[in-house]
PDB file of C-alpha atoms in Angstrom:
ATOM      1  CA  MET A   1     -87.808  30.593 -56.623  1.00 51.00           C
ATOM      2  CA  THR A   2     -91.125  32.019 -55.297  1.00 51.00           C
ATOM      3  CA  LYS A   3     -93.562  30.150 -53.326  1.00 49.00           C
ATOM      4  CA  ASN A   4     -96.414  30.428 -56.275  1.00 48.00           C
ATOM      5  CA  SER A   5     -93.612  29.150 -58.839  1.00 48.00           C
ATOM      6  CA  LEU A   6     -92.610  26.279 -56.250  1.00 43.00           C
ATOM      7  CA  TRP A   7     -96.115  25.275 -56.260  1.00 45.00           C
ATOM      8  CA  VAL A   8     -96.550  25.333 -59.581  1.00 42.00           C
ATOM      9  CA  ALA A   9     -93.021  23.345 -60.129  1.00 44.00           C
ATOM     10  CA  LEU A  10     -94.611  20.566 -57.826  1.00 43.00           C
ATOM     11  CA  GLY A  11     -97.979  20.696 -59.628  1.00 47.00           C
ATOM     12  CA  LEU A  12     -96.306  20.143 -62.651  1.00 43.00           C
ATOM     13  CA  VAL A  13     -94.262  17.410 -61.051  1.00 45.00           C
ATOM     14  CA  ALA A  14     -97.416  15.565 -59.723  1.00 47.00           C
ATOM     15  CA  VAL A  15     -99.723  15.910 -62.995  1.00 45.00           C
ATOM     16  CA  LEU A  16     -96.481  14.661 -65.108  1.00 45.00           C
ATOM     17  CA  GLY A  17     -96.111  11.447 -62.416  1.00 48.00           C
ATOM     18  CA  LEU A  18     -99.856  10.871 -62.892  1.00 48.00           C
ATOM     19  CA  SER A  19     -99.185  10.656 -66.754  1.00 45.00           C
ATOM     20  CA  ALA A  20     -96.396   8.672 -66.449  1.00 44.00           C
ATOM     21  CA  CYS A  21     -98.670   5.715 -64.441  1.00 48.00           C
ATOM     22  CA  SER A  22    -101.351   6.298 -66.723  1.00 48.00           C
ATOM     23  CA  GLN A  23     -98.997   5.396 -69.481  1.00 56.00           C
ATOM     24  CA  ASP A  24     -98.604   1.641 -67.942  1.00 71.00           C
ATOM     25  CA  LYS A  25    -102.607   0.915 -67.870  1.00 79.00           C
ATOM     26  CA  PRO A  26    -103.915  -1.161 -70.148  1.00 83.00           C
ATOM     27  CA  ALA A  27    -106.150   0.516 -72.834  1.00 92.00           C
ATOM     28  CA  PHE A  28    -109.042  -1.700 -72.022  1.00 96.00           C
ATOM     29  CA  ARG A  29    -112.137  -1.146 -74.001  1.00 96.00           C
ATOM     30  CA  GLY A  30    -114.198  -3.054 -71.273  1.00 96.00           C
ATOM     31  CA  VAL A  31    -114.614  -1.247 -67.958  1.00 97.00           C
ATOM     32  CA  ASP A  32    -111.470  -1.859 -65.742  1.00 97.00           C
ATOM     33  CA  ILE A  33    -112.707  -3.760 -62.832  1.00 97.00           C
ATOM     34  CA  THR A  34    -109.214  -5.183 -61.605  1.00 96.00           C
ATOM     35  CA  GLY A  35    -109.457  -5.982 -57.915  1.00 95.00           C
ATOM     36  CA  ALA A  36    -113.014  -6.262 -57.587  1.00 96.00           C
ATOM     37  CA  ASP A  37    -114.367  -8.641 -54.957  1.00 96.00           C
ATOM     38  CA  TYR A  38    -116.855  -9.681 -56.536  1.00 96.00           C
ATOM     39  CA  ALA A  39    -117.185 -12.411 -59.412  1.00 96.00           C
ATOM     40  CA  GLN A  40    -114.471 -14.531 -58.063  1.00 95.00           C
ATOM     41  CA  GLY A  41    -115.258 -17.580 -59.768  1.00 94.00           C
ATOM     42  CA  TRP A  42    -117.843 -20.574 -59.725  1.00 97.00           C
ATOM     43  CA  SER A  43    -118.351 -24.165 -59.172  1.00 97.00           C
ATOM     44  CA  LEU A  44    -121.195 -25.712 -61.089  1.00 98.00           C
ATOM     45  CA  SER A  45    -122.028 -28.935 -63.549  1.00 98.00           C
ATOM     46  CA  ASP A  46    -121.581 -28.231 -67.009  1.00 98.00           C
ATOM     47  CA  GLN A  47    -123.621 -29.427 -69.980  1.00 97.00           C
ATOM     48  CA  ASP A  48    -122.111 -33.143 -69.591  1.00 96.00           C
ATOM     49  CA  GLY A  49    -122.689 -33.234 -65.824  1.00 96.00           C
ATOM     50  CA  GLN A  50    -118.990 -32.634 -64.898  1.00 97.00           C
ATOM     51  CA  VAL A  51    -118.503 -29.564 -62.241  1.00 98.00           C
ATOM     52  CA  ARG A  52    -116.236 -27.051 -63.310  1.00 98.00           C
ATOM     53  CA  THR A  53    -114.764 -24.416 -61.969  1.00 98.00           C
ATOM     54  CA  LEU A  54    -113.170 -21.154 -63.223  1.00 97.00           C
ATOM     55  CA  LYS A  55    -109.457 -23.065 -62.588  1.00 97.00           C
ATOM     56  CA  ASP A  56    -110.449 -25.597 -64.924  1.00 98.00           C
ATOM     57  CA  PHE A  57    -109.789 -22.603 -67.589  1.00 98.00           C
ATOM     58  CA  SER A  58    -106.525 -21.342 -66.221  1.00 97.00           C
ATOM     59  CA  GLY A  59    -103.842 -20.204 -69.117  1.00 98.00           C
ATOM     60  CA  LYS A  60    -107.093 -18.819 -71.072  1.00 98.00           C
ATOM     61  CA  VAL A  61    -109.111 -15.818 -71.224  1.00 98.00           C
ATOM     62  CA  VAL A  62    -112.669 -16.427 -70.254  1.00 98.00           C
ATOM     63  CA  VAL A  63    -115.571 -14.492 -70.692  1.00 98.00           C
ATOM     64  CA  VAL A  64    -118.631 -14.976 -68.619  1.00 98.00           C
ATOM     65  CA  PHE A  65    -122.257 -14.330 -69.817  1.00 98.00           C
ATOM     66  CA  PHE A  66    -125.323 -15.095 -67.535  1.00 98.00           C
ATOM     67  CA  GLY A  67    -128.604 -15.788 -69.711  1.00 97.00           C
ATOM     68  CA  PHE A  68    -131.032 -18.412 -71.021  1.00 97.00           C
ATOM     69  CA  THR A  69    -131.572 -20.503 -74.240  1.00 97.00           C
ATOM     70  CA  GLN A  70    -135.017 -19.127 -74.800  1.00 95.00           C
ATOM     71  CA  CYS A  71    -133.546 -15.627 -74.844  1.00 94.00           C
ATOM     72  CA  PRO A  72    -134.716 -13.815 -77.993  1.00 91.00           C
ATOM     73  CA  ASP A  73    -132.024 -11.740 -78.676  1.00 91.00           C
ATOM     74  CA  VAL A  74    -129.763 -10.747 -76.272  1.00 94.00           C
ATOM     75  CA  CYS A  75    -128.491 -14.075 -75.381  1.00 96.00           C
ATOM     76  CA  PRO A  76    -127.297 -15.130 -78.752  1.00 96.00           C
ATOM     77  CA  THR A  77    -126.149 -11.754 -79.607  1.00 96.00           C
ATOM     78  CA  ALA A  78    -123.868 -12.041 -76.782  1.00 96.00           C
ATOM     79  CA  LEU A  79    -122.319 -15.611 -77.451  1.00 97.00           C
ATOM     80  CA  GLN A  80    -121.910 -14.599 -80.854  1.00 97.00           C
ATOM     81  CA  GLU A  81    -119.515 -11.585 -80.167  1.00 97.00           C
ATOM     82  CA  ILE A  82    -117.421 -14.027 -78.004  1.00 98.00           C
ATOM     83  CA  ALA A  83    -117.592 -16.441 -80.889  1.00 98.00           C
ATOM     84  CA  GLU A  84    -116.809 -13.352 -83.522  1.00 98.00           C
ATOM     85  CA  ALA A  85    -113.621 -12.550 -80.939  1.00 98.00           C
ATOM     86  CA  LYS A  86    -112.505 -15.987 -80.883  1.00 97.00           C
ATOM     87  CA  GLN A  87    -112.388 -15.939 -84.564  1.00 97.00           C
ATOM     88  CA  LEU A  88    -110.491 -11.934 -84.720  1.00 98.00           C
ATOM     89  CA  LEU A  89    -107.646 -13.618 -82.195  1.00 98.00           C
ATOM     90  CA  GLY A  90    -106.696 -16.126 -85.441  1.00 97.00           C
ATOM     91  CA  ALA A  91    -104.134 -18.317 -83.653  1.00 97.00           C
ATOM     92  CA  ASP A  92    -104.804 -17.456 -80.276  1.00 97.00           C
ATOM     93  CA  SER A  93    -108.305 -18.497 -80.597  1.00 97.00           C
ATOM     94  CA  GLY A  94    -107.997 -21.665 -78.305  1.00 97.00           C
ATOM     95  CA  LYS A  95    -107.027 -19.331 -75.429  1.00 98.00           C
ATOM     96  CA  LEU A  96    -110.626 -17.299 -75.603  1.00 98.00           C
ATOM     97  CA  GLN A  97    -112.882 -19.093 -73.327  1.00 98.00           C
ATOM     98  CA  GLY A  98    -116.913 -18.826 -73.841  1.00 98.00           C
ATOM     99  CA  ILE A  99    -118.972 -19.519 -70.930  1.00 98.00           C
ATOM    100  CA  PHE A 100    -122.274 -19.302 -70.581  1.00 98.00           C
ATOM    101  CA  ILE A 101    -124.623 -19.939 -67.017  1.00 98.00           C
ATOM    102  CA  THR A 102    -127.999 -20.264 -67.514  1.00 98.00           C
ATOM    103  CA  ILE A 103    -130.309 -18.325 -65.003  1.00 98.00           C
ATOM    104  CA  ASP A 104    -133.108 -20.948 -66.094  1.00 97.00           C
ATOM    105  CA  PRO A 105    -132.321 -23.865 -64.844  1.00 96.00           C
ATOM    106  CA  GLU A 106    -136.029 -25.285 -64.687  1.00 94.00           C
ATOM    107  CA  ARG A 107    -136.343 -25.399 -68.494  1.00 95.00           C
ATOM    108  CA  ASP A 108    -132.479 -25.395 -69.332  1.00 97.00           C
ATOM    109  CA  THR A 109    -131.518 -28.986 -69.373  1.00 97.00           C
ATOM    110  CA  PRO A 110    -127.973 -30.175 -69.739  1.00 97.00           C
ATOM    111  CA  GLU A 111    -129.358 -31.429 -73.519  1.00 97.00           C
ATOM    112  CA  LEU A 112    -130.971 -28.132 -74.001  1.00 98.00           C
ATOM    113  CA  LEU A 113    -127.701 -26.466 -72.793  1.00 98.00           C
ATOM    114  CA  LYS A 114    -125.437 -28.639 -75.088  1.00 97.00           C
ATOM    115  CA  ALA A 115    -127.522 -28.008 -78.379  1.00 97.00           C
ATOM    116  CA  TYR A 116    -127.486 -24.194 -77.409  1.00 98.00           C
ATOM    117  CA  VAL A 117    -123.684 -23.426 -77.103  1.00 98.00           C
ATOM    118  CA  ALA A 118    -122.692 -25.606 -79.856  1.00 97.00           C
ATOM    119  CA  ASN A 119    -124.307 -23.050 -81.949  1.00 97.00           C
ATOM    120  CA  PHE A 120    -121.347 -20.826 -81.446  1.00 97.00           C
ATOM    121  CA  GLY A 121    -118.335 -22.942 -81.062  1.00 96.00           C
ATOM    122  CA  PRO A 122    -117.262 -26.642 -80.120  1.00 96.00           C
ATOM    123  CA  ASP A 123    -115.234 -25.685 -77.460  1.00 96.00           C
ATOM    124  CA  PHE A 124    -118.275 -23.292 -75.709  1.00 98.00           C
ATOM    125  CA  VAL A 125    -119.167 -24.081 -71.926  1.00 98.00           C
ATOM    126  CA  ALA A 126    -122.743 -24.110 -70.924  1.00 98.00           C
ATOM    127  CA  LEU A 127    -122.764 -24.142 -66.502  1.00 98.00           C
ATOM    128  CA  ARG A 128    -126.322 -25.162 -65.049  1.00 98.00           C
ATOM    129  CA  PRO A 129    -126.523 -24.094 -61.584  1.00 98.00           C
ATOM    130  CA  SER A 130    -129.066 -25.907 -59.328  1.00 96.00           C
ATOM    131  CA  PRO A 131    -132.008 -23.994 -58.297  1.00 93.00           C
ATOM    132  CA  GLU A 132    -130.451 -23.604 -54.749  1.00 95.00           C
ATOM    133  CA  GLN A 133    -127.139 -22.652 -56.386  1.00 97.00           C
ATOM    134  CA  LEU A 134    -128.521 -19.893 -58.557  1.00 97.00           C
ATOM    135  CA  PRO A 135    -129.278 -17.115 -56.145  1.00 97.00           C
ATOM    136  CA  LYS A 136    -125.611 -17.880 -54.851  1.00 97.00           C
ATOM    137  CA  VAL A 137    -123.643 -17.528 -57.855  1.00 97.00           C
ATOM    138  CA  THR A 138    -125.785 -14.268 -59.267  1.00 97.00           C
ATOM    139  CA  LYS A 139    -125.405 -12.454 -56.114  1.00 97.00           C
ATOM    140  CA  ASP A 140    -121.583 -13.184 -56.495  1.00 97.00           C
ATOM    141  CA  PHE A 141    -121.521 -11.985 -59.893  1.00 97.00           C
ATOM    142  CA  LYS A 142    -123.763  -9.166 -59.220  1.00 96.00           C
ATOM    143  CA  ILE A 143    -126.676 -10.479 -61.865  1.00 96.00           C
ATOM    144  CA  TYR A 144    -130.161  -9.236 -62.176  1.00 96.00           C
ATOM    145  CA  TYR A 145    -132.865 -12.044 -62.953  1.00 96.00           C
ATOM    146  CA  LYS A 146    -136.483 -11.961 -62.406  1.00 95.00           C
ATOM    147  CA  LYS A 147    -138.735 -14.650 -63.982  1.00 94.00           C
ATOM    148  CA  VAL A 148    -141.718 -13.041 -66.154  1.00 94.00           C
ATOM    149  CA  GLU A 149    -144.768 -14.931 -66.216  1.00 93.00           C
ATOM    150  CA  GLY A 150    -146.294 -15.942 -69.504  1.00 91.00           C
ATOM    151  CA  LYS A 151    -149.786 -17.036 -70.720  1.00 92.00           C
ATOM    152  CA  THR A 152    -148.813 -20.480 -69.543  1.00 90.00           C
ATOM    153  CA  PRO A 153    -146.268 -21.997 -66.543  1.00 88.00           C
ATOM    154  CA  THR A 154    -143.894 -22.918 -69.244  1.00 86.00           C
ATOM    155  CA  SER A 155    -144.020 -19.684 -71.856  1.00 89.00           C
ATOM    156  CA  TYR A 156    -142.041 -17.755 -68.963  1.00 94.00           C
ATOM    157  CA  SER A 157    -139.387 -15.233 -69.827  1.00 94.00           C
ATOM    158  CA  MET A 158    -136.649 -14.081 -67.853  1.00 95.00           C
ATOM    159  CA  ASP A 159    -135.532 -10.095 -67.477  1.00 94.00           C
ATOM    160  CA  HIS A 160    -131.653 -10.417 -66.889  1.00 95.00           C
ATOM    161  CA  SER A 161    -128.295  -8.342 -66.544  1.00 94.00           C
ATOM    162  CA  ALA A 162    -127.198  -8.187 -69.995  1.00 93.00           C
ATOM    163  CA  GLY A 163    -123.084  -7.375 -69.955  1.00 94.00           C
ATOM    164  CA  SER A 164    -120.292  -9.937 -69.383  1.00 97.00           C
ATOM    165  CA  PHE A 165    -117.253 -10.470 -67.151  1.00 98.00           C
ATOM    166  CA  THR A 166    -113.828 -10.905 -68.341  1.00 98.00           C
ATOM    167  CA  PHE A 167    -111.600 -13.278 -66.357  1.00 98.00           C
ATOM    168  CA  ASP A 168    -107.276 -13.137 -67.226  1.00 98.00           C
ATOM    169  CA  PRO A 169    -105.676 -15.899 -67.985  1.00 98.00           C
ATOM    170  CA  GLN A 170    -104.609 -15.975 -64.394  1.00 97.00           C
ATOM    171  CA  GLY A 171    -108.334 -16.505 -63.060  1.00 97.00           C
ATOM    172  CA  ARG A 172    -108.272 -12.752 -62.026  1.00 97.00           C
ATOM    173  CA  ILE A 173    -111.430 -10.797 -63.010  1.00 98.00           C
ATOM    174  CA  ARG A 174    -110.286  -7.635 -64.859  1.00 98.00           C
ATOM    175  CA  LEU A 175    -113.274  -6.392 -67.077  1.00 98.00           C
ATOM    176  CA  TYR A 176    -117.058  -5.930 -67.060  1.00 97.00           C
ATOM    177  CA  ASN A 177    -118.202  -5.684 -70.762  1.00 96.00           C
ATOM    178  CA  ARG A 178    -121.527  -3.815 -71.477  1.00 94.00           C
ATOM    179  CA  HIS A 179    -123.859  -5.303 -74.163  1.00 92.00           C
ATOM    180  CA  ALA A 180    -123.390  -5.237 -77.728  1.00 89.00           C
ATOM    181  CA  SER A 181    -119.628  -4.065 -77.038  1.00 93.00           C
ATOM    182  CA  GLY A 182    -118.605  -5.726 -80.099  1.00 95.00           C
ATOM    183  CA  ALA A 183    -116.114  -8.581 -81.255  1.00 97.00           C
ATOM    184  CA  ALA A 184    -113.484  -6.071 -82.051  1.00 97.00           C
ATOM    185  CA  ALA A 185    -113.503  -4.968 -78.416  1.00 97.00           C
ATOM    186  CA  LEU A 186    -113.773  -8.005 -76.850  1.00 97.00           C
ATOM    187  CA  ALA A 187    -110.801  -9.352 -78.809  1.00 98.00           C
ATOM    188  CA  ALA A 188    -108.478  -6.619 -78.270  1.00 97.00           C
ATOM    189  CA  ASP A 189    -109.042  -6.696 -74.472  1.00 98.00           C
ATOM    190  CA  ALA A 190    -108.698 -10.629 -75.217  1.00 98.00           C
ATOM    191  CA  ARG A 191    -104.936  -9.767 -76.504  1.00 97.00           C
ATOM    192  CA  ILE A 192    -103.774  -7.196 -73.679  1.00 97.00           C
ATOM    193  CA  LEU A 193    -104.821 -10.085 -71.056  1.00 98.00           C
ATOM    194  CA  LEU A 194    -102.766 -12.547 -73.141  1.00 97.00           C
ATOM    195  CA  SER A 195     -99.881 -10.191 -73.186  1.00 95.00           C
ATOM    196  CA  GLY A 196     -99.587 -10.412 -69.788  1.00 90.00           C
ATOM    197  CA  LYS A 197    -101.134  -6.884 -68.739  1.00 86.00           C
TER     198      LYS A 197
END
């Protein structure tokens, strides 16, 4: 065997080895962020005043979205996609948990949050950080948000990141979902995570 043919053979072995590894990796539709050192969880009050953490949803695929109840289109679209993904899962619909974290605790009272998430399903959970907790939890998730003044003190809007985060049933961050990726993509990724991959 010549030196060149040896290098070709070694290169082929390396390529085949890499392709074998990639076959083991799940074909997620969302952006795979498995092993990320951010978005590790929370400890926040829900719409009923109960402190909730990621561990409360152990055994479920958890999709977390940050927004505010007066958001005109991005937030309801994102939550509707989660609701539709649950329907697509059929018998496993109860294994997909939607979590809405408000970036507007000033206006989003527990009562308002409760009514808002009920529009998307009875088991959706809304979390309300205190004004002191909000900067920390958004930093932990690398969420951008900014108050945009309106014509009156209470008519302001909020600019914010529009993607969501998916955790596997063991509570590990696995995916970042771009806005408007679709319910089918979310459901497909949930099925993969529920299968233990």
